[in-house]
Short mmCIF file of C-alpha atoms in Angstrom, two decimals:
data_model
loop_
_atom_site.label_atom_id
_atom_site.label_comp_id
_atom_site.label_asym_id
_atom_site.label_seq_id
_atom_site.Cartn_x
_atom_site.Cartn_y
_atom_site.Cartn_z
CA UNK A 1 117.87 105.63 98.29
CA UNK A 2 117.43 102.46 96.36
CA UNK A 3 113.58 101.10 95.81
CA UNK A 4 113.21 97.71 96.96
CA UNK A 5 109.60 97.24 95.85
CA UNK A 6 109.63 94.22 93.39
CA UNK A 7 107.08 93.31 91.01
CA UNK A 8 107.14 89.93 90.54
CA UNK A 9 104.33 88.72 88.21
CA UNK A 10 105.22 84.80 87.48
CA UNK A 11 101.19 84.26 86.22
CA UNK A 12 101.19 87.16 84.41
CA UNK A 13 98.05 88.82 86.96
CA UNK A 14 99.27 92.09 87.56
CA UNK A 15 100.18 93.01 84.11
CA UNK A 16 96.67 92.39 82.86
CA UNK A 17 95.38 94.07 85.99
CA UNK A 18 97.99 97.14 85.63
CA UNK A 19 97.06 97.48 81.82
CA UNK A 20 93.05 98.22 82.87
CA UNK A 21 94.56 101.13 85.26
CA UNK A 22 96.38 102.43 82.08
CA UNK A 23 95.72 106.01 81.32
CA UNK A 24 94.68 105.30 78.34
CA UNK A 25 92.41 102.67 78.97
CA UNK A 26 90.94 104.78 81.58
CA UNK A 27 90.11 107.18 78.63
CA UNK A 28 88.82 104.85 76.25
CA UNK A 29 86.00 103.60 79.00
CA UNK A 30 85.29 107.76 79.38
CA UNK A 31 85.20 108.42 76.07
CA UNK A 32 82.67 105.35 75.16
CA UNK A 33 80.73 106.28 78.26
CA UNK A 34 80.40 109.40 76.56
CA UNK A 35 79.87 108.13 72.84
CA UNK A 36 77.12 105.56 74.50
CA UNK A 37 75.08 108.66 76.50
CA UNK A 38 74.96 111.01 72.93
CA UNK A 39 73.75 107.75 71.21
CA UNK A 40 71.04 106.57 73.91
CA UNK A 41 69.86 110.44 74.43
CA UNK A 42 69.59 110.90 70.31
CA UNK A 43 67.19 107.58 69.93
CA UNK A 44 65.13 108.55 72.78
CA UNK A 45 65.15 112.54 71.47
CA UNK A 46 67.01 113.78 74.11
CA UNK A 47 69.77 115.55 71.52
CA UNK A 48 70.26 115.37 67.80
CA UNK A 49 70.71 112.67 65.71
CA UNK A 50 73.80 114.57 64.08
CA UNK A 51 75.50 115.64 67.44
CA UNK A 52 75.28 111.54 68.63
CA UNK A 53 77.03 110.49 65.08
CA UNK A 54 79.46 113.36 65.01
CA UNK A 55 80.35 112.61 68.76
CA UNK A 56 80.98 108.98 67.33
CA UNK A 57 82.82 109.99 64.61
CA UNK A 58 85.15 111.90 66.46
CA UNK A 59 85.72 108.62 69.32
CA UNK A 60 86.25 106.47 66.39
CA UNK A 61 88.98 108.71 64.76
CA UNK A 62 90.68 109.58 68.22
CA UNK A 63 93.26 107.85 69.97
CA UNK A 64 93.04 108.80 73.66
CA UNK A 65 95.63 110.89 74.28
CA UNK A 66 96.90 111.01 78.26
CA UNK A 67 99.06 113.58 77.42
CA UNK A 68 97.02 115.99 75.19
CA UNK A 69 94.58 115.57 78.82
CA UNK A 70 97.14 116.94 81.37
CA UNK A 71 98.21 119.63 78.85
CA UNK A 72 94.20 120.60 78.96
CA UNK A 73 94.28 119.73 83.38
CA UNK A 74 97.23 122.29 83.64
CA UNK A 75 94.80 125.11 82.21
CA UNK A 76 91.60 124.13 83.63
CA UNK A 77 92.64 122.67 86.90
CA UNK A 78 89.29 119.99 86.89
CA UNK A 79 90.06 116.07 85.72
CA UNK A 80 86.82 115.73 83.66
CA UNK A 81 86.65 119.05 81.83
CA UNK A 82 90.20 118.30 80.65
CA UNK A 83 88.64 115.24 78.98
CA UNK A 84 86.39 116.97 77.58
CA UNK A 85 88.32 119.55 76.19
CA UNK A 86 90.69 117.55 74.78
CA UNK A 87 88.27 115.38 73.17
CA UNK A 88 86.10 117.92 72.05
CA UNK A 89 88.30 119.52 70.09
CA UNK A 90 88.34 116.57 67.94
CA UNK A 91 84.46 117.06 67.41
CA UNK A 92 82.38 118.70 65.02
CA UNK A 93 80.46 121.76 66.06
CA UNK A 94 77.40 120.14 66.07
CA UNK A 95 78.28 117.22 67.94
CA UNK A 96 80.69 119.68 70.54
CA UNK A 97 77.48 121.35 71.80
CA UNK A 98 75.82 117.78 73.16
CA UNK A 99 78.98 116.67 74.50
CA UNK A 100 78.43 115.07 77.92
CA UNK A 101 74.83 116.98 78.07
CA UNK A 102 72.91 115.69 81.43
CA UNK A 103 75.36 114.02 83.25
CA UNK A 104 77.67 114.76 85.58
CA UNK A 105 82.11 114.17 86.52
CA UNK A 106 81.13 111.99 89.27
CA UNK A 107 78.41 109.71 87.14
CA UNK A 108 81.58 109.23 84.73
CA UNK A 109 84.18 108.41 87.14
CA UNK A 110 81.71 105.98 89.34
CA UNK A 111 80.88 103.97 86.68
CA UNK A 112 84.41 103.69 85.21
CA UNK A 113 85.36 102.32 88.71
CA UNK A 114 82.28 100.41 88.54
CA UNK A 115 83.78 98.79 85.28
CA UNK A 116 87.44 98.42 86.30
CA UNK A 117 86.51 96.60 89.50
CA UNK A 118 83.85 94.71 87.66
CA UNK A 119 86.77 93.82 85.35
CA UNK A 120 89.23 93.17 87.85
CA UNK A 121 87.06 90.83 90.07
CA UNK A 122 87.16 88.77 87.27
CA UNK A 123 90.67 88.89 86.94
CA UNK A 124 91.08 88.24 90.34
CA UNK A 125 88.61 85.12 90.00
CA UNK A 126 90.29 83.60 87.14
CA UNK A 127 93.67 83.68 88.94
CA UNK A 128 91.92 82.13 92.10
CA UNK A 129 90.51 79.62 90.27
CA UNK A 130 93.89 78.63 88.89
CA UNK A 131 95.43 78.55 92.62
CA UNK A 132 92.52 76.68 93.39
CA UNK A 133 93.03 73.98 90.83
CA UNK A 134 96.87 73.77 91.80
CA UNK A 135 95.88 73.37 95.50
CA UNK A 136 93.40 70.37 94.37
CA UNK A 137 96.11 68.61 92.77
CA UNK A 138 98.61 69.17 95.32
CA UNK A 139 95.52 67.54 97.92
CA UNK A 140 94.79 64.72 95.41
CA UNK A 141 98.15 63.73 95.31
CA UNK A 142 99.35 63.68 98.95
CA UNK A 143 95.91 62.70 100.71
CA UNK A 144 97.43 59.89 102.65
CA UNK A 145 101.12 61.77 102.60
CA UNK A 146 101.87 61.61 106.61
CA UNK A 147 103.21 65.04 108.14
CA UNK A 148 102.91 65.94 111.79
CA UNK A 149 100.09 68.34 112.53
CA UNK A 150 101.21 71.48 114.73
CA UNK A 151 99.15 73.66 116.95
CA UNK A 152 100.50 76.46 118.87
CA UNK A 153 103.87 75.62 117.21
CA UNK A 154 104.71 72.41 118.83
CA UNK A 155 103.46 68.88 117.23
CA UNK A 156 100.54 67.75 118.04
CA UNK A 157 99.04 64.52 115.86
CA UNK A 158 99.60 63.07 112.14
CA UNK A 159 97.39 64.58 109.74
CA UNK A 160 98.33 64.51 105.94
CA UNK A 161 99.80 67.12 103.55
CA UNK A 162 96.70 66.93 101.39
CA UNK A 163 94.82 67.89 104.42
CA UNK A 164 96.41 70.53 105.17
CA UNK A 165 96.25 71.90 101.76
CA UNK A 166 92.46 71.02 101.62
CA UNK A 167 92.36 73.59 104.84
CA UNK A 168 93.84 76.11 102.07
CA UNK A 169 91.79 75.41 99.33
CA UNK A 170 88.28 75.73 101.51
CA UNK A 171 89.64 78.84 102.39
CA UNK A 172 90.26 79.77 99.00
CA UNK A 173 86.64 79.14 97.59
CA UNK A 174 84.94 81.12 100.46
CA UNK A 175 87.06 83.89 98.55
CA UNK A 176 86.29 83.37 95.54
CA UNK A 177 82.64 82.80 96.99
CA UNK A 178 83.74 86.39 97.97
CA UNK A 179 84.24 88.24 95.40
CA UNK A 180 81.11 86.59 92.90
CA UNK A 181 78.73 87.78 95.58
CA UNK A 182 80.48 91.44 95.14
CA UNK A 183 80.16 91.35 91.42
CA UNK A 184 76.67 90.28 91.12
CA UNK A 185 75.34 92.26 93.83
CA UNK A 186 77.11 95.52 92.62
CA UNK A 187 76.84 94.69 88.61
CA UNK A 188 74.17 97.74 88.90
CA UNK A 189 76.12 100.22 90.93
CA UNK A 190 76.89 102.35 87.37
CA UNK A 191 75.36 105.79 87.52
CA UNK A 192 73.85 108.28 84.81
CA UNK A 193 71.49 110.64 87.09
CA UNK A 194 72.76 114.21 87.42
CA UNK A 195 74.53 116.48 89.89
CA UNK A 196 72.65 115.10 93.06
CA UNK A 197 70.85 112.11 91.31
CA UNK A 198 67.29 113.59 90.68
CA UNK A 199 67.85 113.44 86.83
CA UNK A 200 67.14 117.08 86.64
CA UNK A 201 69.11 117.88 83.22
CA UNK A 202 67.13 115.13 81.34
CA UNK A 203 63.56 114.81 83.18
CA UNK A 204 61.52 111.67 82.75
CA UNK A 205 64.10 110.74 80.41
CA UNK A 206 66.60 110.44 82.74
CA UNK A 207 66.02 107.35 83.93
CA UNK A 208 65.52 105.56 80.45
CA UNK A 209 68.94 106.80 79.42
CA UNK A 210 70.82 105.65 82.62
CA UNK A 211 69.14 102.27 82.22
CA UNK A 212 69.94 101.91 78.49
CA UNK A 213 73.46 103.03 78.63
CA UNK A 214 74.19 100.87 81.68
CA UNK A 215 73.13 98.07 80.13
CA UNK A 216 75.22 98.77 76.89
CA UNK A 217 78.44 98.80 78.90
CA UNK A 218 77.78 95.75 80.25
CA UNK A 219 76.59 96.35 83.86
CA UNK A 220 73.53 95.63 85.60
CA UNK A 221 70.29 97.82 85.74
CA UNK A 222 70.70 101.07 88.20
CA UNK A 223 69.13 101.36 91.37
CA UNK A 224 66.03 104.34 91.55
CA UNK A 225 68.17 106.65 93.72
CA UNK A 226 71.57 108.21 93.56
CA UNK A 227 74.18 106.27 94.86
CA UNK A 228 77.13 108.35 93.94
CA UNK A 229 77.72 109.36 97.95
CA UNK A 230 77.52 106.19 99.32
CA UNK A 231 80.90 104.64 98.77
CA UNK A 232 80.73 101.02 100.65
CA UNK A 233 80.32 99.63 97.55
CA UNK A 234 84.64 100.25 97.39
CA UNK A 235 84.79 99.47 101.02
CA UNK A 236 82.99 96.04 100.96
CA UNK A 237 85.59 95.57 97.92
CA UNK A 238 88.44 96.70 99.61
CA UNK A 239 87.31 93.86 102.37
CA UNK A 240 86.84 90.70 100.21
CA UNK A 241 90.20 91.81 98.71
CA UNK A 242 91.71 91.66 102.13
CA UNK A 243 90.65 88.78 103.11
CA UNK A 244 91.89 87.31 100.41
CA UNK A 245 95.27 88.10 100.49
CA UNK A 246 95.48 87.51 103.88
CA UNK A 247 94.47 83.94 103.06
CA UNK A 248 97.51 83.63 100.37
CA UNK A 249 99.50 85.21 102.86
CA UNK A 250 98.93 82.59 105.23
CA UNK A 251 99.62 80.05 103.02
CA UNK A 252 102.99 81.78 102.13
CA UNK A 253 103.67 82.01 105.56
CA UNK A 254 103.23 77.94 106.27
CA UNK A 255 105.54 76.92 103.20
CA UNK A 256 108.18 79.28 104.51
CA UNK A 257 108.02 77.71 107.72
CA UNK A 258 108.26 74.48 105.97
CA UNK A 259 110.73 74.76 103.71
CA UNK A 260 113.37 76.24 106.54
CA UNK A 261 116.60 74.20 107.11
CA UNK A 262 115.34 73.05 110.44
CA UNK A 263 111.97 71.92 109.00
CA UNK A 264 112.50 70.59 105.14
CA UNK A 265 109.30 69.34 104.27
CA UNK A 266 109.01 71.46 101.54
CA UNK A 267 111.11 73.22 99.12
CA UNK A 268 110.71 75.92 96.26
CA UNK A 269 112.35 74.87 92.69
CA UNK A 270 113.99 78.04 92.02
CA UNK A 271 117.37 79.45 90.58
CA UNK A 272 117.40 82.97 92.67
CA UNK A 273 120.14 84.07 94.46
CA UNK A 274 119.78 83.70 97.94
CA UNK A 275 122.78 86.02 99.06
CA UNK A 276 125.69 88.52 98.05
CA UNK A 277 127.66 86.54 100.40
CA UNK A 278 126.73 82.93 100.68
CA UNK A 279 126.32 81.10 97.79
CA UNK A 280 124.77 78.09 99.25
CA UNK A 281 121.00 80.09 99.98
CA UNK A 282 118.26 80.04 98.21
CA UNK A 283 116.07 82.17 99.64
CA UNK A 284 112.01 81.88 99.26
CA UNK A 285 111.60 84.86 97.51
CA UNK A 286 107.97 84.52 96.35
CA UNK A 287 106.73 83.47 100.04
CA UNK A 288 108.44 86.75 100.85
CA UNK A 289 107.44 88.79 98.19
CA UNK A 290 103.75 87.78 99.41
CA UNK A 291 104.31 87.90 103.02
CA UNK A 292 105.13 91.73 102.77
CA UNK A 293 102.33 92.52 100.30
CA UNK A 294 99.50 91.21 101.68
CA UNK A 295 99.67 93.72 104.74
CA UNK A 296 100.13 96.41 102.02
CA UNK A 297 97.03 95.95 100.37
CA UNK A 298 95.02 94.83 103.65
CA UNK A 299 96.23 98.13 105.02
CA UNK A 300 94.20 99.95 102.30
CA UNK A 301 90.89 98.74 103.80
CA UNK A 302 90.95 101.23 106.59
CA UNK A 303 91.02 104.50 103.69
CA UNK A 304 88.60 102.66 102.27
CA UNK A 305 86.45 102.49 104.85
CA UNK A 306 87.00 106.53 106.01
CA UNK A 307 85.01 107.04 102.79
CA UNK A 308 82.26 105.44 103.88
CA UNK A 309 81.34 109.04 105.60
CA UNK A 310 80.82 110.93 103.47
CA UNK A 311 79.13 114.98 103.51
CA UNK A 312 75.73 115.34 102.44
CA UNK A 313 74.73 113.92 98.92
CA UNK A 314 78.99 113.97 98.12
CA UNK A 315 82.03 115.20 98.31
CA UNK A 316 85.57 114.62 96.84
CA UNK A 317 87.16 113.06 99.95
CA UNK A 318 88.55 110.14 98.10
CA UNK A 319 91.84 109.50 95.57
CA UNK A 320 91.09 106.13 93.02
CA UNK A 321 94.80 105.80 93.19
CA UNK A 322 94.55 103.91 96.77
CA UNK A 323 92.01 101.70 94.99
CA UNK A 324 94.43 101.19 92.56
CA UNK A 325 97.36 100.15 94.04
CA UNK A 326 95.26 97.76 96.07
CA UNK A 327 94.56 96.42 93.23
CA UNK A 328 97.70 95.76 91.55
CA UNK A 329 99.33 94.46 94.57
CA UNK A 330 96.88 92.09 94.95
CA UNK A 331 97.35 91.31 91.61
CA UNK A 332 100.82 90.69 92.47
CA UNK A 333 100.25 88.05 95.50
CA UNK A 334 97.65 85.69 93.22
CA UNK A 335 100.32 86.18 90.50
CA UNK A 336 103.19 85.28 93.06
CA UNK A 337 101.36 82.89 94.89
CA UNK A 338 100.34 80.73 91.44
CA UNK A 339 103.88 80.86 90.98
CA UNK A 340 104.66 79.83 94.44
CA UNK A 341 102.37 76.52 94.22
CA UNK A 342 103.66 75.68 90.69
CA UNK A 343 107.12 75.38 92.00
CA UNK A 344 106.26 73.82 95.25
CA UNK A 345 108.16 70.69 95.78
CA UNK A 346 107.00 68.42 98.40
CA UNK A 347 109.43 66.07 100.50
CA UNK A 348 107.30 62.71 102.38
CA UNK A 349 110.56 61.43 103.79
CA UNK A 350 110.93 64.73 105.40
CA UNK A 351 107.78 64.57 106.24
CA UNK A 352 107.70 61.02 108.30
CA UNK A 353 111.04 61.79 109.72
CA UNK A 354 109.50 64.71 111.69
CA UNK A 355 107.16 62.81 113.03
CA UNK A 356 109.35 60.98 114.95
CA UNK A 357 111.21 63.73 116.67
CA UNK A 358 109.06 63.09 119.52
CA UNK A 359 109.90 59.49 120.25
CA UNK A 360 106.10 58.58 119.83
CA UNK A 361 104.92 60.77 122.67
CA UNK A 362 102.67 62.03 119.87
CA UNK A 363 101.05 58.71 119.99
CA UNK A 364 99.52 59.04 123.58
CA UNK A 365 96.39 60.46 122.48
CA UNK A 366 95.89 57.18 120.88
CA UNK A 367 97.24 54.95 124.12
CA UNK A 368 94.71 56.84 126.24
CA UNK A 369 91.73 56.26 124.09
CA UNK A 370 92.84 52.74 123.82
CA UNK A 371 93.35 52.75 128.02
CA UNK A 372 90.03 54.53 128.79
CA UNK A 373 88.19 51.11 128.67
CA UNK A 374 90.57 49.79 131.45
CA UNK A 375 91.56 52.66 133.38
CA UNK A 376 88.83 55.66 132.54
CA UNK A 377 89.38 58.53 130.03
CA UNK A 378 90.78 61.11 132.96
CA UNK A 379 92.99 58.29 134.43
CA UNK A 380 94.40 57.13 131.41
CA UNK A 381 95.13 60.43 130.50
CA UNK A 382 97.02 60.94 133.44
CA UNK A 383 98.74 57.81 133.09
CA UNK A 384 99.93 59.22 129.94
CA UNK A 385 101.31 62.82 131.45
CA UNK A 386 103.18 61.03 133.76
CA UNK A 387 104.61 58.53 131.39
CA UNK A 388 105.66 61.13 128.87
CA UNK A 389 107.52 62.91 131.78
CA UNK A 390 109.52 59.72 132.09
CA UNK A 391 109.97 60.18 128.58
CA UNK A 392 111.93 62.84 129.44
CA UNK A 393 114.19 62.80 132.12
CA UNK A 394 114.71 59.05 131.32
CA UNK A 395 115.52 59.17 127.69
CA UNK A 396 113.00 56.86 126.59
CA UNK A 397 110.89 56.35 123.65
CA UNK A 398 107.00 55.82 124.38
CA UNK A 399 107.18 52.11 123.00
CA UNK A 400 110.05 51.98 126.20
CA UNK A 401 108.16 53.81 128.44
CA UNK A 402 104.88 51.48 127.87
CA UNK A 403 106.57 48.57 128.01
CA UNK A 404 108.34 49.49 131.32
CA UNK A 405 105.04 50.04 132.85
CA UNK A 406 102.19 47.12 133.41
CA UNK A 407 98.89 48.91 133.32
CA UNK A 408 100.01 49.51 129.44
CA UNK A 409 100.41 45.93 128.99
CA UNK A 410 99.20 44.49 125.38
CA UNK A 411 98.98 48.47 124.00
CA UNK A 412 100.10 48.36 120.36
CA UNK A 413 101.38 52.11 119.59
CA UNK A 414 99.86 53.69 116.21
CA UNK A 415 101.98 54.12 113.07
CA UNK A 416 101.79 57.87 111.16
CA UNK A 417 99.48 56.32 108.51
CA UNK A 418 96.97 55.04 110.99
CA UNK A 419 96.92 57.98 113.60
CA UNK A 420 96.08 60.13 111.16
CA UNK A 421 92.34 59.52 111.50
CA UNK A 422 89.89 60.00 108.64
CA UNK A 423 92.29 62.70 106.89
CA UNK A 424 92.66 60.82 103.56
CA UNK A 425 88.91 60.26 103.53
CA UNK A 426 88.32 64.18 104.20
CA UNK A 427 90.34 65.25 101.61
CA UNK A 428 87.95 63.32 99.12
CA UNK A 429 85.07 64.80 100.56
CA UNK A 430 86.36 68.25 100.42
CA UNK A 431 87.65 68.06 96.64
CA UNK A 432 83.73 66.43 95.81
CA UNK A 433 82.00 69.62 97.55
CA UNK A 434 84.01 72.19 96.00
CA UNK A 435 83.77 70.52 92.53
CA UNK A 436 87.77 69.38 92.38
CA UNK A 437 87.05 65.78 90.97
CA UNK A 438 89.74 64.16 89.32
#
């Protein structure tokens, strides 16, 4: 059967997000965790001076080698002694003897993670702010633009495009919000402490090494226990990640309600072929493409989560490759859904013509409020559910139906720009809190 997963990538997101799940990228970060701990344990006396440089040595000269690894993983059957095999041979003898001395597989895999999602978060941010700065302009530009506002599908008052979008962007910046509160709170979740975290290989060392060679890799100082069982730190990921794309998703989901033939208020400037058969669609492709994603990566939360439990101080009950293809689909819906605003094309006469499909009956709100003085808020509203049903079995605009009756003498009906409130004005206020100034 043919595969019909597509990888869009119009910003160029998941490429730069694939490329850190690389093999041998993955490697390099092992093999300079690895360089880093012989070079931190020789200055505090921990090893020799000539096993650190000849461990060095050997990094510098060797260019990981994914292939060389599963050659070693088909003997030994274990992920990290293949590394270290297949590295090692590249080492001198003195240097092969220190090689990976105190630590433990699951301190070098946890804080490789800890890098890669370090690294994507960032990734992740950067292509949020960029949607976010495509939003603003999109909200700058159509803050008084009229549309009809909808709520439980049907039309309910004028708001603005701008506000609308404004509604997106918020939304947006509690993600990004998000995800910095993830990085800075987990920047120390790298660990160096042993088998079951007691730092039993290297004594009062231990600690002085796992602080120093955390802090050369760029992440933030350790915490004084193990943390290598407790796993929410992928779980509370997993959740800000799923939020987010649920949030895009949304988004996706409104402009391909929009731009429909029965809506038009938007469109998508785009050359794809719609059909094999008709040659007059265009089909949204990169609404779709992020409408069927998002549940894909949102769906990864709940393995995240089962590792939450885990037995005693660990246990192997978890594959990075779910974390990983969370990741690069994500990747794929802030790529697609840059894309998607970039080529967003926004139609006001579209826009104002909906709003009259109602024959002004979305006006009444407005005719009771200006009623309530004369007749009471609750009768004037039912003056107005009673008038709109004349609306209907008569045929008759509101401006007719007013007119026709005489407690609505000397009511002047609304126009879109004026029933839409304070909308313009809120769109200014939101792009001056979230920093969006023009």
């Amino acid at each position: 059967m043919l595969d019909d997963r597509t990888f869009l990538d119009p910003a160029g997101t998941r490429a730069v997000v694939v490329a850190s799940f690389a093999p041998k990228a993955v490697l390099g970060r092992i093999i300079r965790f690895e360089v880093t701990l012989a070079q931190v344990q020789a200055e505090l006396g921990v090893i020799p001076a000539e096993a650190a440089e000849a461990i060095a040595r050997a990094a510098a000269a060797w260019d990981p080698d994914p292939d060389a690894v599963a050659a070693e993983r088909a003997q030994v059957g274990h992920p990290m002694v293949a590394i270290l095999e297949a590295f090692g041979q590249r080492i001198d003898p003195e240097g092969r003897e220190w090689l990976h001395f105190g630590t433990t597989t699951a301190d070098v895999f946890r804080t490789v993670a800890t890098q890669q999602l370090q690294d994507v978060a960032g990734q992740f941010d950067a292509a949020l702010q960029a949607i976010g700065l495509r939003m603003a302009d999109l909200a700058r530009t159509h803050r008084a633009t009229p549309m009809i506002g909808r709520t439980l599908g049907r039309h309910a008052l004028p708001i603005s495009f701008g506000y609308k979008v404004s509604v997106w962007l918020s939304e947006l910046e509690r993600d990004r919000a998000r995800l910095a509160d993830w990085r800075a709170r987990f920047a120390g979740a790298g660990v160096l402490s042993g088998a079951v975290g007691t730092h039993a290989a290297m004594g009062p060392r231990g600690r002085l090494v796992e602080a120093a060679v955390m802090e050369r890799l760029g992440l933030g100082a350790p915490g004084p226990v193990d943390t290598k069982g407790a796993l929410d730190i992928f779980a509370e990921f997993g959740a800000v990640v799923a939020i987010m794309v649920r949030g895009l998703q949304r988004v996706a989901q409104e402009v391909f309600l929009m731009q429909g033939d029965d809506i038009g208020e938007l469109s998508i400037g785009n050359r794809d072929v719609g059909s094999s058969t008709m040659p007059h669609k265009v089909n949204p492709t990169l609404c779709i493409e992020i409408m069927s994603r998002a549940p894909e990566v949102s769906a990864t939360l709940s393995v995240l989560l089962s590792w939450v439990v885990t037995m005693h101080e660990r246990d192997s009950a978890l594959h990075f490759g779910a974390l990983e293809q969370m990741c690069t689909d994500a990747a794929q819906v802030l790529s697609c859904a840059d894309g998607l605003l970039e080529r967003l094309v926004v139609n006001p006469e579209t826009m104002r013509a909906n709003i009259d499909r109602t024959q002004g009956a979305i006006y009444t709100e407005a005719v009771t409020v200006a009623l309530a003085d004369r007749l009471g808020r609750r009768s004037a509203h039912e003056l107005m559910r009673q008038i709109v049903a004349r609306m209907g079995t008569g045929g008759l605009t509101l401006a007719q139906a007013l007119a026709a009756d005489p407690r609505c003498a000397g009511v002047t009906l609304p126009d879109a720009d004026s029933a839409m409130g304070e909308a313009p004005v809120l769109v200014d206020a939101c792009l001056e809190r979230l920093g969006y100034r023009g």
